[in-house]
């Protein structure tokens, strides 16, 4: 508590595909902000520059740093995932022979059934065959998933013991979620390893920048559900941060005053555009796991989706037609980039003041000649095509959402149909594209004053969350909570209801000991399972698993919007 009283500044920092955005808050005021371009895969320089500009003389006043990033999301959106060797033990009943991932899949024998009982051990020789196959392809990342590993992870752990010195990073299925769903567990495990290199660059950049500036404070990163996790923990679970950037977008929009109606939040970045919906101003939630790209996962997340379309998307003419994105080949022509981009079109029309205007106009003029248009009409066509693609993506998402029950962060809604009444625009190109989006969608567009750093603001204002996992085996009379170092004997009669109550009680005690105020504490159980343990032909106890966390949310909102 002493630390909290002496330090008053919160730093929010968002690392996107094209820029590092950062804000500093003192109380409820944003006292400074920066936007630093990212010019290479090395993230140290832009992160360090952002820190240097914002807090060089305020280092001792920083109470916490909250981060968000789209690096993992962008890797998926642009199909730049690293190859992963997946070792899968599927057992009988599921044909996964069609499964392919970038890298390779090796199916092994062995089986643990739905009760967590080993029916057949795996063959150790198969593990070495898989390793040799993957290493011969130059694959340095691995994922291991056995079918019922959440009920008995012993096979996954034994395989990890065999391979831990042969791969740079190995993800185990049982560590990523307590939920049953084998195909989603495979996808989640694959993505955890495939996004590790991207996240590692991000992590390294942050750590080096903080060390260089001798900044010592707690560093958290936003999870996909709007909660936070300590950066050091996130290093082993990059999949939790897959939609960290979009979660920051949503929190930033909420902080800046989203109307209390059904609407759409659109965050237009340099590489991607992230889209989310609110119901009466409340964000939607994917409680069972988000779908990102072609992958259904077990990652609990605020609902959003990304399309590979941003201000820096490369424009090409293919068979006489415009193609915008999903690739980003670099900066806009106005900043010396290799390809014309929508940002060049905005500069040409005078909607954006950035870089070399003559260079931007020339790049659009070159396209206009091919299309038989004048330069201004060509620039307008580019932006209309861009917002048209955004609208098509929104309509497709609404068709899907409106055909099933909707879950918000507050409640489950049956029969609710979303009918958007407004657009809430954030991100660098938001103000420039607002007139085009307003015309395309035919609803009011709101652009908040801090639209260009809304993500960083959302990260800064994210409430600190904690999470605990409670495991109970009544057959062996053992209760454990790894995060709290608890492992003790219990009575065989311990019930599921008692376990839920205890998990919330322990979470509260832990959060308060970490400095959380009583009035800030709001908890929820996000995963809970209970199944019988059968030995021989008799039920001898229960295996109970509870995951509880502090409910994600905002520390406070700023409430400032403008109708574009």
XYZ file of C-alpha atoms in Angstrom:
564
model
C 0.000 0.000 0.000
C 2.899 2.331 0.730
C 4.188 1.891 -2.813
C 0.760 2.689 -4.209
C 0.500 5.948 -2.269
C 3.941 7.233 -3.257
C 3.640 6.471 -6.946
C 0.935 8.141 -8.966
C 1.612 7.571 -12.678
C 0.323 4.735 -14.864
C 1.966 4.025 -18.209
C -0.044 2.335 -20.953
C 1.885 1.054 -23.937
C 0.523 -0.652 -27.059
C 2.877 -2.367 -29.500
C 1.159 -2.752 -32.839
C 2.353 -3.839 -36.250
C 3.390 -0.350 -37.317
C 3.654 1.853 -34.209
C 4.336 1.837 -30.495
C 1.704 4.040 -28.848
C 2.062 5.114 -25.238
C 0.253 7.340 -22.753
C 0.968 8.474 -19.204
C -1.885 9.045 -16.776
C -1.741 11.063 -13.600
C -4.974 10.544 -11.753
C -7.698 10.807 -14.407
C -5.629 12.989 -16.756
C -3.593 11.910 -19.758
C -0.539 14.107 -19.229
C 1.453 12.952 -22.269
C 1.301 10.636 -25.280
C 3.607 9.479 -28.085
C 3.388 7.467 -31.283
C 6.666 5.890 -32.418
C 6.966 4.076 -35.789
C 8.271 0.486 -35.864
C 10.863 0.152 -38.607
C 12.113 -3.435 -38.145
C 11.517 -6.697 -36.270
C 13.683 -5.343 -33.452
C 11.163 -3.814 -31.057
C 13.676 -2.528 -28.529
C 14.357 0.782 -30.264
C 10.746 2.032 -30.618
C 9.767 0.835 -27.133
C 12.837 2.442 -25.576
C 12.224 5.659 -27.516
C 8.623 5.768 -26.263
C 9.769 5.297 -22.664
C 12.498 7.896 -23.083
C 10.091 10.534 -24.403
C 7.407 9.932 -21.802
C 8.928 9.094 -18.457
C 12.645 9.912 -18.495
C 12.288 12.272 -15.524
C 9.361 10.459 -13.903
C 10.706 6.930 -13.542
C 10.328 6.825 -9.769
C 6.676 7.890 -9.993
C 5.478 4.993 -12.172
C 3.153 2.766 -10.149
C 2.630 0.226 -12.927
C 3.050 -0.359 -16.638
C 0.281 -2.038 -18.597
C 0.990 -3.353 -22.080
C -1.009 -4.573 -25.021
C 0.198 -5.829 -28.336
C -1.062 -6.932 -31.717
C 2.175 -8.702 -32.683
C 0.675 -12.185 -32.262
C -2.638 -11.176 -33.872
C -0.808 -9.692 -36.842
C 1.289 -12.846 -37.258
C -1.926 -14.864 -37.628
C -3.733 -12.281 -39.797
C -0.768 -12.092 -42.184
C -0.114 -15.854 -42.127
C 3.360 -15.331 -40.696
C 3.198 -18.071 -38.068
C 6.350 -20.032 -37.349
C 6.335 -23.792 -38.180
C 5.480 -26.074 -35.258
C 5.919 -29.831 -34.866
C 2.714 -31.124 -33.263
C 2.737 -34.471 -31.419
C -0.825 -35.675 -30.921
C -2.176 -38.655 -29.012
C -5.796 -38.910 -30.119
C -6.772 -42.420 -29.016
C -9.802 -44.185 -30.531
C -12.946 -42.509 -31.834
C -11.555 -39.369 -33.448
C -10.175 -39.265 -36.982
C -7.772 -36.357 -37.208
C -5.841 -37.632 -40.229
C -6.966 -34.542 -42.171
C -5.295 -32.217 -39.644
C -2.527 -30.039 -41.025
C -0.540 -27.215 -39.476
C 2.374 -25.107 -40.628
C 5.194 -27.443 -39.639
C 3.893 -30.980 -39.273
C 1.719 -33.382 -37.289
C 2.900 -36.708 -35.845
C 0.261 -39.014 -34.352
C 1.397 -41.368 -31.611
C -0.171 -44.439 -30.041
C -1.230 -44.506 -26.413
C -4.484 -43.475 -24.744
C -5.859 -41.986 -21.548
C -9.629 -42.264 -21.299
C -12.236 -39.670 -20.234
C -11.845 -40.704 -16.571
C -8.134 -39.910 -16.706
C -7.174 -43.596 -16.598
C -4.236 -44.726 -18.728
C -5.513 -47.398 -21.117
C -2.343 -47.725 -23.186
C 1.113 -46.153 -22.656
C 2.696 -44.310 -25.575
C 5.649 -45.781 -27.452
C 8.852 -43.878 -26.612
C 10.375 -44.731 -30.003
C 7.564 -42.799 -31.706
C 8.566 -39.660 -29.819
C 12.125 -39.893 -31.104
C 10.852 -40.539 -34.647
C 8.731 -37.398 -34.387
C 11.646 -35.392 -33.040
C 13.961 -36.526 -35.856
C 11.317 -35.754 -38.477
C 10.726 -32.221 -37.158
C 14.406 -31.457 -36.653
C 15.155 -32.632 -40.222
C 12.746 -29.913 -41.395
C 14.475 -27.290 -39.248
C 11.478 -26.992 -36.899
C 12.431 -25.628 -33.490
C 9.009 -25.246 -31.876
C 6.859 -28.090 -30.593
C 3.339 -28.711 -29.279
C 2.130 -31.806 -27.401
C -1.550 -32.665 -26.950
C -3.094 -35.838 -25.570
C -6.850 -36.245 -25.677
C -7.900 -36.090 -22.013
C -4.809 -34.373 -20.655
C -6.860 -32.016 -18.474
C -7.881 -35.093 -16.477
C -4.501 -36.785 -16.554
C -1.525 -34.867 -17.999
C 1.057 -37.599 -17.337
C 1.640 -38.482 -21.019
C 2.151 -34.826 -22.011
C 4.556 -34.319 -19.107
C 6.545 -37.478 -19.923
C 6.858 -36.435 -23.579
C 8.033 -32.990 -22.482
C 10.718 -34.650 -20.322
C 11.938 -36.539 -23.407
C 12.033 -33.462 -25.670
C 12.735 -30.476 -23.421
C 16.364 -30.153 -24.535
C 15.645 -30.559 -28.250
C 13.293 -27.649 -28.980
C 13.427 -23.957 -28.186
C 9.857 -23.964 -26.913
C 7.278 -26.676 -26.183
C 3.590 -26.070 -25.416
C 1.586 -28.650 -23.485
C -2.171 -28.836 -24.031
C -3.196 -29.293 -20.397
C -1.454 -26.084 -19.314
C -3.500 -23.800 -21.570
C -7.071 -24.428 -20.390
C -9.030 -26.701 -18.073
C -11.851 -27.053 -20.621
C -12.520 -30.233 -22.566
C -12.508 -29.823 -26.341
C -9.805 -31.763 -28.129
C -9.787 -29.964 -31.531
C -9.759 -26.528 -29.854
C -7.025 -27.678 -27.487
C -4.895 -28.728 -30.464
C -5.390 -25.333 -32.148
C -4.667 -23.447 -28.924
C -1.486 -25.442 -28.304
C -0.343 -24.952 -31.889
C -0.908 -21.189 -31.744
C 0.840 -20.927 -28.373
C 4.021 -22.283 -29.950
C 3.558 -20.646 -33.372
C 3.272 -17.165 -31.838
C 6.106 -17.671 -29.343
C 8.848 -16.120 -31.566
C 6.744 -12.987 -32.215
C 5.943 -12.625 -28.539
C 9.541 -13.296 -27.553
C 10.683 -10.320 -29.691
C 8.057 -8.182 -27.967
C 9.083 -9.448 -24.498
C 12.784 -8.928 -25.213
C 12.147 -5.395 -26.466
C 10.222 -4.483 -23.315
C 12.733 -6.009 -20.894
C 15.754 -4.409 -22.598
C 14.096 -0.992 -22.702
C 13.119 -1.157 -19.010
C 16.587 -2.321 -17.993
C 18.262 0.414 -20.028
C 16.152 3.050 -18.302
C 16.518 1.316 -14.910
C 12.744 1.238 -14.467
C 11.631 -1.145 -11.747
C 7.893 -1.529 -11.443
C 5.236 -4.133 -12.015
C 4.634 -4.835 -15.707
C 1.356 -6.423 -16.802
C 0.035 -7.374 -20.198
C -3.575 -7.450 -21.296
C -5.149 -10.832 -21.961
C -7.755 -11.407 -24.632
C -10.599 -11.173 -22.067
C -9.482 -7.730 -20.855
C -7.819 -9.079 -17.723
C -4.114 -8.736 -17.047
C -1.276 -11.146 -16.426
C 2.280 -10.372 -15.352
C 4.632 -10.087 -18.339
C 6.958 -12.750 -16.975
C 4.088 -15.256 -16.788
C 2.821 -14.338 -20.243
C 6.163 -15.300 -21.778
C 5.203 -18.984 -21.483
C 1.598 -18.420 -22.590
C 1.704 -16.086 -25.599
C -1.637 -17.480 -26.779
C -3.318 -15.599 -23.901
C -2.183 -12.361 -25.553
C -3.363 -13.229 -29.059
C -6.162 -10.681 -28.892
C -4.486 -8.418 -26.375
C -4.463 -5.519 -28.846
C -8.161 -5.798 -29.723
C -9.003 -6.114 -25.998
C -7.120 -2.849 -25.433
C -9.118 -1.306 -28.310
C -12.375 -2.245 -26.624
C -11.282 -1.020 -23.184
C -9.936 2.183 -24.760
C -13.243 2.789 -26.524
C -15.169 2.163 -23.280
C -12.881 4.591 -21.457
C -13.495 7.240 -24.106
C -17.267 7.080 -23.892
C -18.960 4.451 -26.066
C -22.703 5.296 -26.212
C -25.082 3.032 -24.258
C -26.582 1.573 -27.443
C -25.855 -1.332 -29.789
C -22.871 -0.347 -31.863
C -19.603 -1.227 -33.540
C -16.084 -0.411 -32.377
C -13.666 -0.181 -35.302
C -9.951 0.156 -34.610
C -8.097 0.935 -37.840
C -4.401 0.240 -37.511
C -1.532 0.175 -39.950
C -1.684 -3.584 -40.617
C -5.133 -4.733 -39.514
C -8.562 -3.409 -38.647
C -10.055 -4.846 -35.453
C -13.831 -4.937 -35.120
C -15.940 -5.490 -31.985
C -19.573 -5.030 -30.982
C -21.254 -3.587 -27.903
C -24.777 -4.356 -26.670
C -26.210 -1.297 -24.917
C -22.611 -0.172 -24.501
C -21.450 -3.521 -23.014
C -18.816 -5.581 -24.862
C -19.516 -9.083 -26.117
C -17.585 -12.035 -24.730
C -16.515 -15.379 -26.228
C -16.571 -17.418 -22.988
C -15.754 -20.763 -24.613
C -12.926 -19.553 -26.837
C -12.351 -17.133 -29.672
C -11.954 -18.035 -33.334
C -9.018 -16.289 -34.924
C -8.149 -16.850 -38.555
C -9.111 -20.450 -39.265
C -8.546 -21.542 -35.690
C -11.201 -22.218 -33.058
C -9.395 -21.901 -29.723
C -9.987 -22.221 -25.989
C -8.861 -18.630 -25.410
C -11.575 -16.790 -23.473
C -11.808 -13.353 -25.052
C -13.763 -10.189 -25.564
C -15.414 -10.789 -28.912
C -13.581 -9.207 -31.806
C -12.141 -10.128 -35.139
C -9.377 -8.764 -37.283
C -9.126 -8.305 -41.027
C -5.864 -7.777 -42.863
C -6.668 -4.245 -43.902
C -5.047 -1.100 -42.527
C -3.588 2.245 -43.443
C -0.325 0.623 -44.557
C -1.818 -2.315 -46.484
C -0.177 -2.756 -49.874
C -2.288 -1.758 -52.903
C -1.914 -3.783 -56.084
C -3.739 -3.988 -59.412
C -4.577 -7.589 -60.274
C -6.375 -8.292 -63.546
C -7.409 -4.661 -63.755
C -8.904 -4.564 -60.246
C -7.763 -2.999 -56.998
C -6.492 -5.346 -54.297
C -5.833 -3.829 -50.855
C -3.943 -5.996 -48.326
C -3.782 -8.283 -46.462
C -0.014 -7.852 -46.879
C 1.845 -4.920 -45.414
C 5.109 -4.426 -47.282
C 6.319 -1.450 -45.268
C 5.541 2.202 -44.768
C 3.375 4.206 -47.186
C 5.088 5.697 -50.252
C 4.901 9.061 -48.501
C 7.317 7.701 -45.894
C 9.585 5.954 -48.387
C 7.776 2.600 -48.451
C 7.762 0.177 -51.407
C 4.044 0.160 -52.303
C 1.157 2.634 -52.420
C -1.213 2.288 -49.469
C -4.568 3.628 -48.269
C -2.585 6.141 -46.191
C -1.152 7.528 -49.457
C -4.724 7.905 -50.726
C -5.694 9.786 -47.523
C -2.662 12.065 -47.921
C -3.571 12.673 -51.574
C -7.060 13.793 -50.559
C -5.711 16.037 -47.801
C -7.257 13.904 -45.058
C -3.925 12.994 -43.494
C -0.852 15.170 -42.983
C 2.018 12.732 -43.134
C 5.411 12.434 -44.876
C 6.097 13.499 -48.447
C 2.763 14.514 -50.006
C 4.165 14.678 -53.550
C 5.418 11.115 -53.283
C 2.006 9.946 -52.051
C 0.193 11.717 -54.906
C 2.589 10.252 -57.483
C 1.997 6.696 -56.208
C -1.787 7.112 -56.472
C -1.457 8.783 -59.877
C 0.465 5.732 -61.156
C -2.473 3.531 -60.159
C -5.048 5.934 -61.568
C -3.462 5.726 -65.024
C -3.849 1.932 -65.047
C -7.488 2.223 -63.934
C -8.286 5.070 -66.336
C -9.226 7.506 -63.561
C -8.022 10.912 -62.455
C -5.863 10.943 -59.304
C -8.559 12.278 -56.933
C -11.158 9.762 -58.126
C -8.633 6.960 -57.759
C -7.815 7.968 -54.160
C -11.533 8.100 -53.342
C -12.067 4.713 -54.968
C -9.300 3.197 -52.814
C -10.907 4.454 -49.607
C -14.398 3.408 -50.727
C -13.075 -0.083 -51.518
C -11.441 -0.163 -48.086
C -14.566 0.803 -46.134
C -16.633 -1.487 -48.391
C -14.444 -4.411 -47.320
C -14.871 -3.423 -43.673
C -18.649 -3.327 -44.091
C -18.731 -6.735 -45.772
C -16.734 -8.196 -42.891
C -19.103 -6.597 -40.362
C -22.212 -7.904 -42.175
C -20.785 -11.415 -42.321
C -20.012 -11.319 -38.597
C -23.481 -9.980 -37.749
C -25.142 -12.779 -39.748
C -23.275 -15.308 -37.646
C -23.743 -13.526 -34.295
C -27.462 -12.908 -34.770
C -28.120 -16.614 -35.337
C -27.061 -17.727 -31.876
C -27.306 -16.603 -28.231
C -25.165 -13.588 -27.424
C -22.917 -13.408 -24.391
C -21.792 -10.055 -23.052
C -19.371 -9.561 -20.162
C -22.492 -9.110 -17.990
C -24.979 -11.761 -19.124
C -26.135 -14.374 -21.624
C -28.833 -13.033 -23.988
C -31.212 -15.359 -25.864
C -32.934 -14.095 -29.010
C -31.062 -10.782 -29.019
C -30.303 -9.385 -32.497
C -27.672 -6.688 -32.855
C -28.768 -3.680 -34.860
C -25.844 -1.225 -34.773
C -26.824 2.390 -34.142
C -23.346 3.912 -34.339
C -19.695 3.397 -35.247
C -17.016 4.236 -32.708
C -13.745 4.809 -34.572
C -10.250 4.675 -33.119
C -6.750 4.115 -34.514
C -4.412 6.310 -36.571
C -6.525 6.627 -39.760
C -9.874 6.859 -37.885
C -10.530 10.561 -38.413
C -9.565 10.437 -42.101
C -11.828 7.466 -42.829
C -14.789 8.630 -40.725
C -16.656 10.403 -43.616
C -16.327 7.325 -45.843
C -17.443 4.929 -43.096
C -20.352 7.182 -42.163
C -21.582 7.159 -45.772
C -21.045 3.399 -46.186
C -22.806 2.361 -42.954
C -25.394 5.157 -42.785
C -25.103 5.605 -39.001
C -23.418 8.253 -36.803
C -19.654 7.966 -36.446
C -17.968 8.929 -33.193
C -14.248 9.707 -33.093
C -12.886 10.417 -29.591
C -10.215 13.076 -29.075
C -7.602 10.477 -28.138
C -8.526 8.197 -31.052
C -4.895 7.777 -32.137
C -3.709 6.303 -28.803
C -6.932 4.641 -27.632
C -5.274 1.215 -27.395
C -2.531 2.476 -25.116
C -5.172 4.224 -23.025
C -7.219 1.019 -22.790
C -4.136 -0.867 -21.622
C -3.318 1.813 -19.047
C -6.817 1.782 -17.575
C -7.217 -2.006 -17.420
C -7.936 -3.111 -13.892
C -5.290 -5.401 -12.428
C -6.562 -8.976 -12.293
C -5.379 -12.109 -10.518
C -6.180 -15.712 -11.262
C -5.960 -18.890 -9.227
C -6.438 -22.555 -10.126
C -7.773 -24.894 -7.468
C -7.330 -28.665 -7.921
C -8.974 -31.242 -5.673
C -8.660 -35.016 -5.719
C -10.975 -36.389 -3.066
C -9.847 -39.975 -3.735
C -6.303 -39.055 -2.637
C -7.617 -36.360 -0.237
C -5.431 -33.627 -1.771
C -6.163 -29.945 -2.428
C -3.687 -27.682 -4.232
C -3.514 -24.084 -5.465
C -0.180 -23.717 -7.327
C -0.261 -19.877 -7.462
C -0.488 -19.685 -3.659
C 1.839 -22.595 -2.887
C -1.014 -24.459 -1.170
C -0.978 -28.263 -1.069
C -2.789 -29.910 1.833
C -4.878 -32.859 2.902
C -8.675 -32.597 2.784
C -11.624 -34.740 3.715
C -12.996 -37.213 1.132
C -16.420 -35.560 1.450
C -15.226 -32.190 0.066
C -17.887 -30.974 -2.413
C -17.908 -29.023 -5.675
C -19.842 -26.176 -4.017
C -17.298 -25.961 -1.201
C -14.510 -25.841 -3.801
C -16.145 -22.908 -5.629
C -16.636 -21.008 -2.383
C -13.069 -21.678 -1.243
C -11.552 -20.581 -4.585
C -13.303 -17.187 -4.391
C -12.298 -16.785 -0.749
C -8.629 -17.554 -1.471
C -8.681 -15.224 -4.500
C -10.025 -12.370 -2.389
C -7.441 -12.923 0.331
C -4.624 -12.986 -2.249
C -5.837 -9.910 -4.150
C -6.110 -7.844 -0.949
C -2.624 -8.942 0.119
C -1.346 -7.649 -3.268
C -2.697 -4.162 -2.559
C -6.157 -4.352 -4.170
C -8.752 -2.289 -2.350
C -11.840 -4.016 -0.960
C -14.133 -1.871 -3.157
C -12.209 -2.898 -6.303
C -12.631 -6.614 -5.678
C -15.088 -8.306 -8.055
C -14.523 -11.983 -8.784
C -15.796 -14.626 -11.202
C -15.310 -18.333 -11.826
C -14.264 -18.773 -15.435
C -13.744 -22.549 -15.543
C -15.152 -25.306 -13.336
C -15.304 -29.060 -13.823
C -16.006 -32.048 -11.622
C -15.837 -35.688 -12.664
C -15.814 -39.041 -10.939
C -12.579 -40.913 -10.320
C -13.087 -44.614 -11.059
C -10.646 -47.238 -9.905
C -11.412 -50.805 -10.815
C -15.194 -50.899 -11.106
C -15.931 -48.399 -8.341
C -16.219 -44.632 -8.029
C -13.779 -43.688 -5.304
C -13.865 -39.881 -5.391
C -14.048 -36.729 -7.453
C -11.570 -34.660 -9.413
C -12.562 -30.981 -9.110
C -10.944 -28.089 -10.988
C -11.849 -24.436 -10.486
C -10.315 -21.384 -12.144
C -11.284 -18.056 -10.588
C -10.155 -14.539 -11.414
C -10.719 -10.894 -10.624
C -13.322 -9.672 -13.094
C -11.677 -7.597 -15.862
C -12.728 -3.982 -16.254
C -11.643 -0.342 -16.230
C -10.124 1.568 -13.341
C -12.235 4.520 -14.518
C -13.432 6.120 -17.762
C -12.674 9.518 -19.284
C -15.869 9.963 -21.309
C -15.117 12.213 -24.267
C -16.463 11.622 -27.784
C -17.041 13.675 -30.888
C -19.557 13.016 -33.637
C -17.746 12.933 -36.969
